[in-house]
Short mmCIF file of C-alpha atoms in Angstrom, two decimals:
data_model
loop_
_atom_site.label_atom_id
_atom_site.label_comp_id
_atom_site.label_asym_id
_atom_site.label_seq_id
_atom_site.Cartn_x
_atom_site.Cartn_y
_atom_site.Cartn_z
CA UNK A 29 0.00 0.00 0.00
CA UNK A 30 1.29 3.42 -0.85
CA UNK A 31 1.73 6.13 1.76
CA UNK A 32 -0.95 8.20 0.04
CA UNK A 33 -3.37 5.27 0.10
CA UNK A 34 -2.66 4.63 3.77
CA UNK A 35 -3.28 8.30 4.60
CA UNK A 36 -6.64 8.18 2.81
CA UNK A 37 -7.68 5.08 4.73
CA UNK A 38 -6.63 6.59 8.06
CA UNK A 39 -8.49 9.80 7.15
CA UNK A 40 -11.71 7.84 6.58
CA UNK A 41 -11.26 6.07 9.92
CA UNK A 42 -10.65 9.42 11.64
CA UNK A 43 -13.82 10.97 10.16
CA UNK A 44 -15.75 7.94 11.41
CA UNK A 45 -14.16 8.51 14.84
CA UNK A 46 -12.78 4.97 14.85
CA UNK A 47 -9.19 6.14 15.26
CA UNK A 48 -7.39 9.26 16.41
CA UNK A 49 -3.96 10.29 15.22
CA UNK A 50 -1.25 12.31 16.86
CA UNK A 51 1.72 13.69 14.99
CA UNK A 52 4.98 14.27 16.82
CA UNK A 53 7.73 15.37 14.47
CA UNK A 54 7.69 13.02 11.51
CA UNK A 55 5.93 10.24 13.39
CA UNK A 56 2.15 9.87 13.29
CA UNK A 57 0.63 7.55 15.89
CA UNK A 58 -2.85 6.05 15.47
CA UNK A 59 -4.97 4.98 18.41
CA UNK A 60 -8.44 3.51 18.64
CA UNK A 61 -11.02 6.26 18.77
CA UNK A 62 -13.76 6.85 21.28
CA UNK A 63 -16.46 5.42 19.06
CA UNK A 64 -17.01 1.69 19.26
CA UNK A 65 -18.23 -0.64 16.54
CA UNK A 66 -21.38 -1.87 18.31
CA UNK A 67 -23.80 -0.52 15.70
CA UNK A 68 -21.73 -1.85 12.83
CA UNK A 69 -21.35 -5.24 14.49
CA UNK A 70 -25.13 -5.47 14.96
CA UNK A 71 -25.71 -4.58 11.29
CA UNK A 72 -23.16 -7.14 10.14
CA UNK A 73 -24.69 -9.82 12.37
CA UNK A 74 -28.20 -9.18 10.99
CA UNK A 75 -27.00 -9.60 7.43
CA UNK A 76 -24.80 -12.57 8.34
CA UNK A 77 -27.90 -14.33 9.66
CA UNK A 78 -29.87 -13.47 6.51
CA UNK A 79 -27.15 -14.77 4.22
CA UNK A 80 -26.54 -17.87 6.34
CA UNK A 81 -30.24 -18.74 6.03
CA UNK A 82 -30.16 -18.15 2.28
CA UNK A 83 -27.10 -20.34 1.84
CA UNK A 84 -28.72 -23.07 3.96
CA UNK A 85 -31.75 -22.97 1.64
CA UNK A 86 -29.47 -23.08 -1.39
CA UNK A 87 -27.70 -26.14 0.06
CA UNK A 88 -31.07 -27.88 0.35
CA UNK A 89 -31.92 -27.07 -3.28
CA UNK A 90 -28.55 -28.37 -4.47
CA UNK A 91 -28.92 -31.58 -2.46
CA UNK A 92 -32.42 -32.12 -3.87
CA UNK A 93 -31.14 -31.61 -7.43
CA UNK A 94 -28.33 -34.10 -6.77
CA UNK A 95 -30.84 -36.67 -5.49
CA UNK A 96 -33.06 -36.18 -8.55
CA UNK A 97 -30.08 -36.40 -10.89
CA UNK A 98 -28.99 -39.63 -9.24
CA UNK A 99 -32.50 -41.11 -9.54
CA UNK A 100 -32.81 -39.99 -13.19
CA UNK A 101 -29.42 -41.54 -13.95
CA UNK A 102 -30.58 -44.87 -12.52
CA UNK A 103 -33.79 -44.79 -14.57
CA UNK A 104 -31.89 -44.21 -17.82
CA UNK A 105 -29.64 -47.24 -17.19
CA UNK A 106 -32.57 -49.56 -16.48
#
């Protein structure tokens, strides 16, 4: 990652109050900000649950198609 890219990323984190930076001479130190990630974690968890359920349903569909394919393959050989 370039220095410019890193500065942009840190700037976004600062605006979101997730980190604070302190510059002493040529050294810039980043620390965790006052704002926590509770809201974001809740949002992520809601969507994780939604997608987990969707993938579980997709697994069931795939398994059903495999069973049907297996049965159809047996019928063709008979």
